[in-house]
Amino acid sequence: MNLKNKTLLTLGLLLGAGTGCLSAAEVTDWYPVTTENRPFVRWWWLGSAVDPEGLTYNLEEFARQGLGGVEITPIYGVKGNEANDISYLSPKWMNMLGHTIAEGKRLGLQIDMNNGTGWPFGGPEVTAAQSARKRVAESWTVSPGKKLKITVRPSDRKQQGVATLQRIIAVNGDRRIDITSHLRRDSLLDWKAPKAKSDWKIYAIFSGRTFQKVKRAAPGGEGLVVNHYDSIAVNSYLDRFDRAFASSGIPYPDSFFNDSYEVYGSDWADNIFEEFERDHGYKLELYLPNSSTRRTTTASAAEWCATTAPPSPECSARTSPTCGWPAPTATARGYATRVTDHRPISSTSTPRSTSLNANPSDRPTSLYPAWCRTAPRVRAIPTPPC
């Protein structure tokens, strides 16, 4: 008797032991089959080169095989088939989506749609001003009592002319001075360093560009990546979807989703400093220079909180048992998730392409990321608000 037969015999004896054998229904005890607990699949529309006949055929096959729904994501087209490509969100594209939604309803399939093509969010309507941002820092040294005259601009030529200056901070030990007002209109910094026991370090912080474009974009979806940290930019991006649905009369799909958040190097919005001070009661820019020279290094959370930020009213006196730094209270809010005009995700159940609430006063609360609970060492950026 081979191993397979021995195993089957053993299982049979075990199931047959006792007062009686259980029926298949009693053993499985499955939940009722619904659309939600059926498998879903990602449906790549290559070049969006689709037609009603092909869509119906595929949807009927999906339903016949027991699927619950599909996630539509347009992507780059097939070489040699460009003549059949359909531009994203064009009237013809919206008609194809409308046909898909109608057939999905007929067949009991849920139809979901990506708020973009390829990844991450971006496209032809994203301007340079609303594209993904990153922090750019430059630094200089000046001796105590000496005057510093220097043109303040990014050393990276790609950032010159596009990066916008945020702050200029002078640091000497525990002394920190905002000297942005000493910058002339011609970008020349004219500042005399106060007396001190050591040299002053001058930091210029810019809001730069990542220049990232949408990866694997479908026809009609090519362009710059939107600044995900700027809710005005995000709402402007989502307006394109509202216009497409309003003008076509096509109903919304069951839900919208983000295919992937691969926004490389983006960590900034122009008003982070103002938002941070309003939320936490102190100026982040006076402590951010500490991380400018160790942007890719690591430090313990306890060391970070002890050396780079004053106590925050939103941090409790308790300390984390994992790494010893002040634990945030339940009222703490993360700055990077709520900048500009605070239009949070809507709590309504009605699917909307513009999923951000237009009420600026409706501001969500969320705990800070659990750096201490997840790892003993954390990245120097983003700054823990302690």
XYZ file of C-alpha atoms in Angstrom:
386
model
C 0.000 0.000 0.000
C 1.495 3.350 -1.039
C 1.655 6.445 1.148
C -1.323 8.130 -0.541
C -3.615 5.142 0.103
C -2.385 4.890 3.718
C -3.224 8.538 4.283
C -6.713 8.176 2.802
C -7.352 5.048 4.908
C -6.247 6.823 8.090
C -8.525 9.792 7.354
C -11.416 7.475 6.659
C -10.967 5.650 9.978
C -10.775 8.942 11.880
C -13.921 10.330 10.267
C -15.786 7.086 10.815
C -14.823 6.771 14.469
C -17.358 7.572 17.190
C -21.097 7.198 17.196
C -21.568 8.016 13.489
C -20.241 9.820 10.415
C -20.949 13.524 9.780
C -22.599 14.599 6.554
C -20.773 16.903 4.118
C -23.085 19.805 5.046
C -22.362 19.324 8.744
C -18.598 19.218 8.168
C -18.313 22.329 5.972
C -21.045 24.560 7.460
C -20.371 27.273 4.827
C -21.796 30.751 4.986
C -24.427 31.549 2.337
C -22.751 32.370 -0.966
C -22.995 36.104 -1.750
C -21.269 38.421 -4.199
C -19.067 39.793 -1.440
C -17.512 36.452 -0.493
C -16.819 35.303 -4.038
C -13.339 35.891 -5.489
C -12.687 39.186 -7.304
C -10.088 39.751 -10.012
C -8.081 42.695 -11.341
C -9.230 43.353 -14.909
C -6.493 45.060 -16.901
C -7.799 46.972 -19.902
C -4.733 47.015 -22.195
C -4.915 50.351 -23.978
C -8.624 50.311 -23.067
C -9.007 48.595 -26.451
C -12.369 47.044 -25.577
C -15.726 46.675 -27.336
C -19.250 45.749 -26.148
C -19.140 42.225 -27.581
C -15.831 41.385 -25.944
C -16.870 42.910 -22.636
C -20.102 40.903 -22.532
C -18.325 37.660 -23.428
C -15.711 38.105 -20.687
C -18.247 39.153 -18.050
C -20.439 36.134 -18.806
C -17.397 33.880 -18.445
C -16.487 35.556 -15.149
C -19.995 34.949 -13.837
C -20.072 31.370 -15.116
C -16.827 30.613 -13.299
C -18.220 31.918 -10.010
C -16.474 35.260 -9.654
C -18.013 37.998 -7.559
C -16.671 41.014 -9.405
C -13.852 42.803 -11.181
C -11.524 45.740 -10.568
C -11.022 47.700 -13.793
C -7.569 49.249 -14.257
C -6.634 50.625 -17.686
C -2.966 50.226 -18.552
C -0.606 50.644 -21.524
C -1.742 49.127 -24.800
C -0.556 46.287 -27.006
C 2.071 47.180 -29.601
C 0.530 47.144 -33.073
C -3.007 47.547 -31.743
C -2.866 51.303 -31.137
C -5.687 51.966 -33.626
C -8.138 50.307 -31.213
C -7.004 52.153 -28.074
C -9.592 54.329 -26.327
C -8.565 57.460 -24.447
C -9.246 57.273 -20.718
C -12.492 58.960 -19.547
C -13.338 60.041 -23.107
C -17.029 59.771 -24.164
C -16.305 56.446 -25.888
C -14.443 55.141 -22.824
C -17.341 56.129 -20.575
C -19.752 54.269 -22.898
C -17.629 51.121 -22.527
C -17.711 51.537 -18.746
C -21.477 52.057 -18.821
C -21.914 48.854 -20.819
C -19.726 46.994 -18.303
C -21.712 48.291 -15.321
C -25.021 47.350 -16.956
C -23.828 43.851 -17.820
C -22.373 43.421 -14.353
C -25.747 44.259 -12.839
C -27.436 41.753 -15.156
C -24.973 38.994 -14.250
C -24.687 39.732 -10.516
C -21.085 40.947 -10.746
C -19.707 43.895 -8.778
C -17.824 46.411 -10.924
C -15.060 48.463 -9.263
C -12.922 51.093 -10.948
C -9.467 52.542 -10.352
C -9.315 56.344 -10.003
C -6.533 56.443 -12.547
C -4.521 54.428 -15.046
C -1.382 52.518 -14.150
C -0.012 53.889 -10.879
C 0.079 56.096 -8.862
C -2.625 58.761 -9.269
C -1.760 61.394 -11.856
C -2.450 62.348 -15.427
C -2.619 65.047 -18.089
C -4.517 67.573 -15.950
C -1.979 67.558 -13.092
C -0.044 70.829 -13.299
C 3.515 71.252 -12.049
C 2.159 73.278 -9.127
C -0.046 70.363 -8.025
C 2.452 67.591 -8.742
C 4.213 65.447 -6.141
C 6.523 67.408 -3.812
C 9.547 66.534 -1.752
C 11.625 68.360 0.816
C 14.938 69.745 -0.460
C 17.489 71.098 2.042
C 20.687 73.083 1.609
C 23.123 74.164 4.344
C 26.005 76.594 4.946
C 28.302 77.462 7.860
C 29.142 80.943 9.183
C 31.425 81.970 12.054
C 30.026 83.891 15.049
C 29.891 87.653 14.484
C 30.519 87.254 10.740
C 28.188 88.316 7.966
C 26.804 85.788 5.509
C 25.936 86.888 2.002
C 24.969 84.006 -0.242
C 22.473 83.245 -2.994
C 19.919 80.801 -1.626
C 18.875 78.207 -4.170
C 18.902 74.398 -4.528
C 22.196 72.897 -5.681
C 20.264 70.399 -7.812
C 19.847 72.112 -11.184
C 16.587 70.282 -11.828
C 15.088 71.910 -8.728
C 16.292 75.402 -9.609
C 13.405 77.470 -10.898
C 10.736 75.025 -9.675
C 11.457 74.494 -5.963
C 9.929 77.111 -3.650
C 11.698 78.302 -0.520
C 9.908 77.449 2.734
C 12.191 78.592 5.550
C 15.789 79.558 6.387
C 16.835 78.482 9.891
C 20.051 79.307 11.765
C 21.143 76.704 14.342
C 23.790 76.903 17.050
C 23.453 74.201 19.705
C 20.036 74.760 21.291
C 19.615 78.182 19.665
C 17.403 78.243 16.601
C 16.465 81.386 14.691
C 14.146 81.806 11.723
C 16.073 84.180 9.439
C 13.842 83.867 6.353
C 13.042 87.595 6.543
C 16.700 88.378 5.786
C 16.329 87.015 2.258
C 16.206 89.736 -0.397
C 14.045 89.611 -3.501
C 17.053 88.636 -5.591
C 17.412 85.466 -3.418
C 20.472 86.880 -1.644
C 20.634 86.086 2.067
C 22.189 88.953 4.046
C 22.564 88.015 7.736
C 25.086 88.646 10.494
C 25.590 85.727 12.837
C 25.244 86.509 16.581
C 28.107 85.826 18.945
C 28.428 82.201 20.006
C 31.016 79.647 21.120
C 30.855 77.741 17.847
C 29.946 78.202 14.192
C 26.363 78.690 13.090
C 24.749 76.227 10.696
C 22.312 77.730 8.200
C 19.597 75.548 6.661
C 17.373 76.448 3.722
C 14.320 74.236 3.301
C 12.608 74.090 -0.085
C 9.472 72.476 -1.438
C 10.880 70.632 -4.437
C 9.437 68.411 -7.142
C 9.810 64.654 -7.595
C 9.079 64.934 -11.345
C 7.526 61.463 -11.163
C 5.120 60.529 -13.927
C 2.395 57.892 -13.950
C 3.892 54.444 -14.456
C 2.323 52.096 -17.034
C -0.222 54.777 -17.950
C -3.033 53.947 -20.363
C -3.822 56.207 -23.329
C -5.286 59.424 -21.919
C -3.781 58.836 -18.486
C -0.214 60.002 -19.046
C 1.178 62.853 -16.967
C 2.668 63.983 -13.675
C 1.837 62.292 -10.370
C -0.455 64.403 -8.178
C 0.668 65.637 -4.751
C -1.089 63.153 -2.480
C -0.425 65.364 0.587
C -2.330 68.344 -0.817
C -6.102 67.933 -0.620
C -6.711 70.831 -3.026
C -4.511 69.074 -5.597
C -6.258 65.749 -4.953
C -9.713 67.313 -5.294
C -8.662 69.034 -8.498
C -7.493 65.657 -9.785
C -10.786 63.986 -8.839
C -12.818 66.750 -10.503
C -11.942 65.142 -13.823
C -13.901 62.052 -12.824
C -16.903 64.051 -11.626
C -17.038 65.871 -14.970
C -16.789 62.628 -16.953
C -19.654 60.977 -15.058
C -21.819 64.104 -15.047
C -21.474 64.735 -18.787
C -21.957 61.082 -19.801
C -24.791 60.196 -17.442
C -23.053 56.886 -16.720
C -23.807 55.600 -13.190
C -20.988 55.237 -10.698
C -19.409 51.779 -10.334
C -19.810 49.921 -7.052
C -16.608 51.445 -5.684
C -13.431 53.315 -6.587
C -9.988 52.211 -5.471
C -6.312 53.138 -5.585
C -4.260 50.545 -7.432
C -0.967 51.382 -5.734
C 0.520 54.237 -3.740
C 3.998 54.117 -5.288
C 4.735 57.838 -4.895
C 8.513 57.665 -4.753
C 10.323 60.306 -2.701
C 7.263 62.464 -2.066
C 7.052 63.769 1.506
C 5.939 67.387 1.362
C 3.219 69.992 0.915
C 3.794 73.734 0.885
C 1.890 74.445 4.101
C 3.094 71.623 6.342
C 4.775 74.105 8.684
C 1.583 76.127 9.234
C -0.532 73.013 9.687
C 1.935 71.456 12.101
C 2.093 74.555 14.301
C -1.693 74.811 14.412
C -2.034 71.167 15.436
C 0.891 70.839 17.833
C 1.579 74.296 19.195
C 5.210 74.710 18.144
C 7.190 75.402 14.986
C 8.390 72.251 13.253
C 10.830 74.213 11.114
C 12.963 75.028 14.161
C 13.571 71.307 14.760
C 13.478 69.894 11.255
C 17.121 70.910 10.544
C 18.176 68.148 12.963
C 17.123 65.593 10.373
C 18.467 67.414 7.302
C 21.879 65.725 7.451
C 20.553 62.258 8.317
C 17.679 61.957 5.964
C 18.312 58.273 5.263
C 19.677 57.282 8.657
C 17.840 55.665 11.535
C 17.499 56.594 15.180
C 15.606 55.179 18.101
C 12.251 56.817 18.713
C 13.290 57.600 22.272
C 16.440 59.397 21.039
C 14.401 61.293 18.471
C 11.852 62.564 20.957
C 14.501 63.480 23.500
C 16.683 65.498 21.133
C 14.656 66.989 18.293
C 11.323 68.203 19.599
C 9.907 69.878 22.700
C 7.070 68.231 24.655
C 3.803 68.467 22.788
C 0.455 69.071 24.504
C -0.862 66.165 22.448
C 1.600 63.687 24.003
C 0.692 62.171 27.337
C 3.077 61.827 30.275
C 2.977 58.091 29.849
C 5.799 56.382 28.004
C 5.643 53.481 25.639
C 6.739 50.189 27.232
C 8.402 49.236 23.960
C 10.810 52.103 23.327
C 10.214 54.654 26.049
C 9.121 57.719 24.099
C 5.956 59.704 24.965
C 2.887 57.941 23.658
C 0.337 60.084 21.749
C -3.132 60.566 23.172
C -6.276 59.634 21.305
C -6.647 63.236 20.141
C -3.355 63.227 18.270
C -3.466 63.815 14.517
C -0.828 62.951 11.926
C 0.218 66.037 9.931
C 1.052 64.261 6.702
C -2.471 62.876 6.256
C -4.296 66.162 6.621
C -2.878 69.241 4.989
C -4.206 72.285 3.126
C -7.961 72.471 3.668
C -8.714 69.206 5.487
C -11.266 67.591 3.218
C -11.404 64.041 4.657
C -12.851 60.879 3.210
C -16.617 61.052 3.221
C -18.519 58.749 5.552
C -21.484 58.504 3.187
C -22.300 55.140 1.661
C -23.028 56.572 -1.792
C -20.118 55.818 -4.143
C -18.419 59.007 -5.317
C -15.421 59.573 -7.492
C -14.626 62.651 -5.405
C -14.383 60.812 -2.087
C -13.303 63.871 -0.078
C -15.767 65.873 1.976
C -15.913 69.526 0.917
C -16.483 70.704 4.487
C -13.140 72.118 5.677
C -14.218 72.058 9.328
C -14.927 68.324 9.281
C -11.448 67.242 10.297
C -10.724 63.582 11.071
C -8.655 62.346 13.982
C -6.223 59.476 13.888
C -3.453 58.132 16.101
C 0.109 58.665 15.031
C 1.751 55.718 13.272
C 2.762 53.151 15.870
C 6.534 53.399 15.355
C 7.243 52.084 18.854
C 4.917 49.128 18.572
C 6.152 47.992 15.183
C 9.936 48.387 15.349
C 12.603 49.469 17.846
C 14.222 51.786 15.276
C 12.443 54.248 13.025
C 13.232 56.440 10.046
C 14.221 60.003 10.763
C 11.480 61.138 8.349
C 8.553 61.542 8.929
C 9.138 63.407 12.168
C 7.395 61.854 15.201
C 5.305 64.699 16.706
C 6.445 64.412 20.325
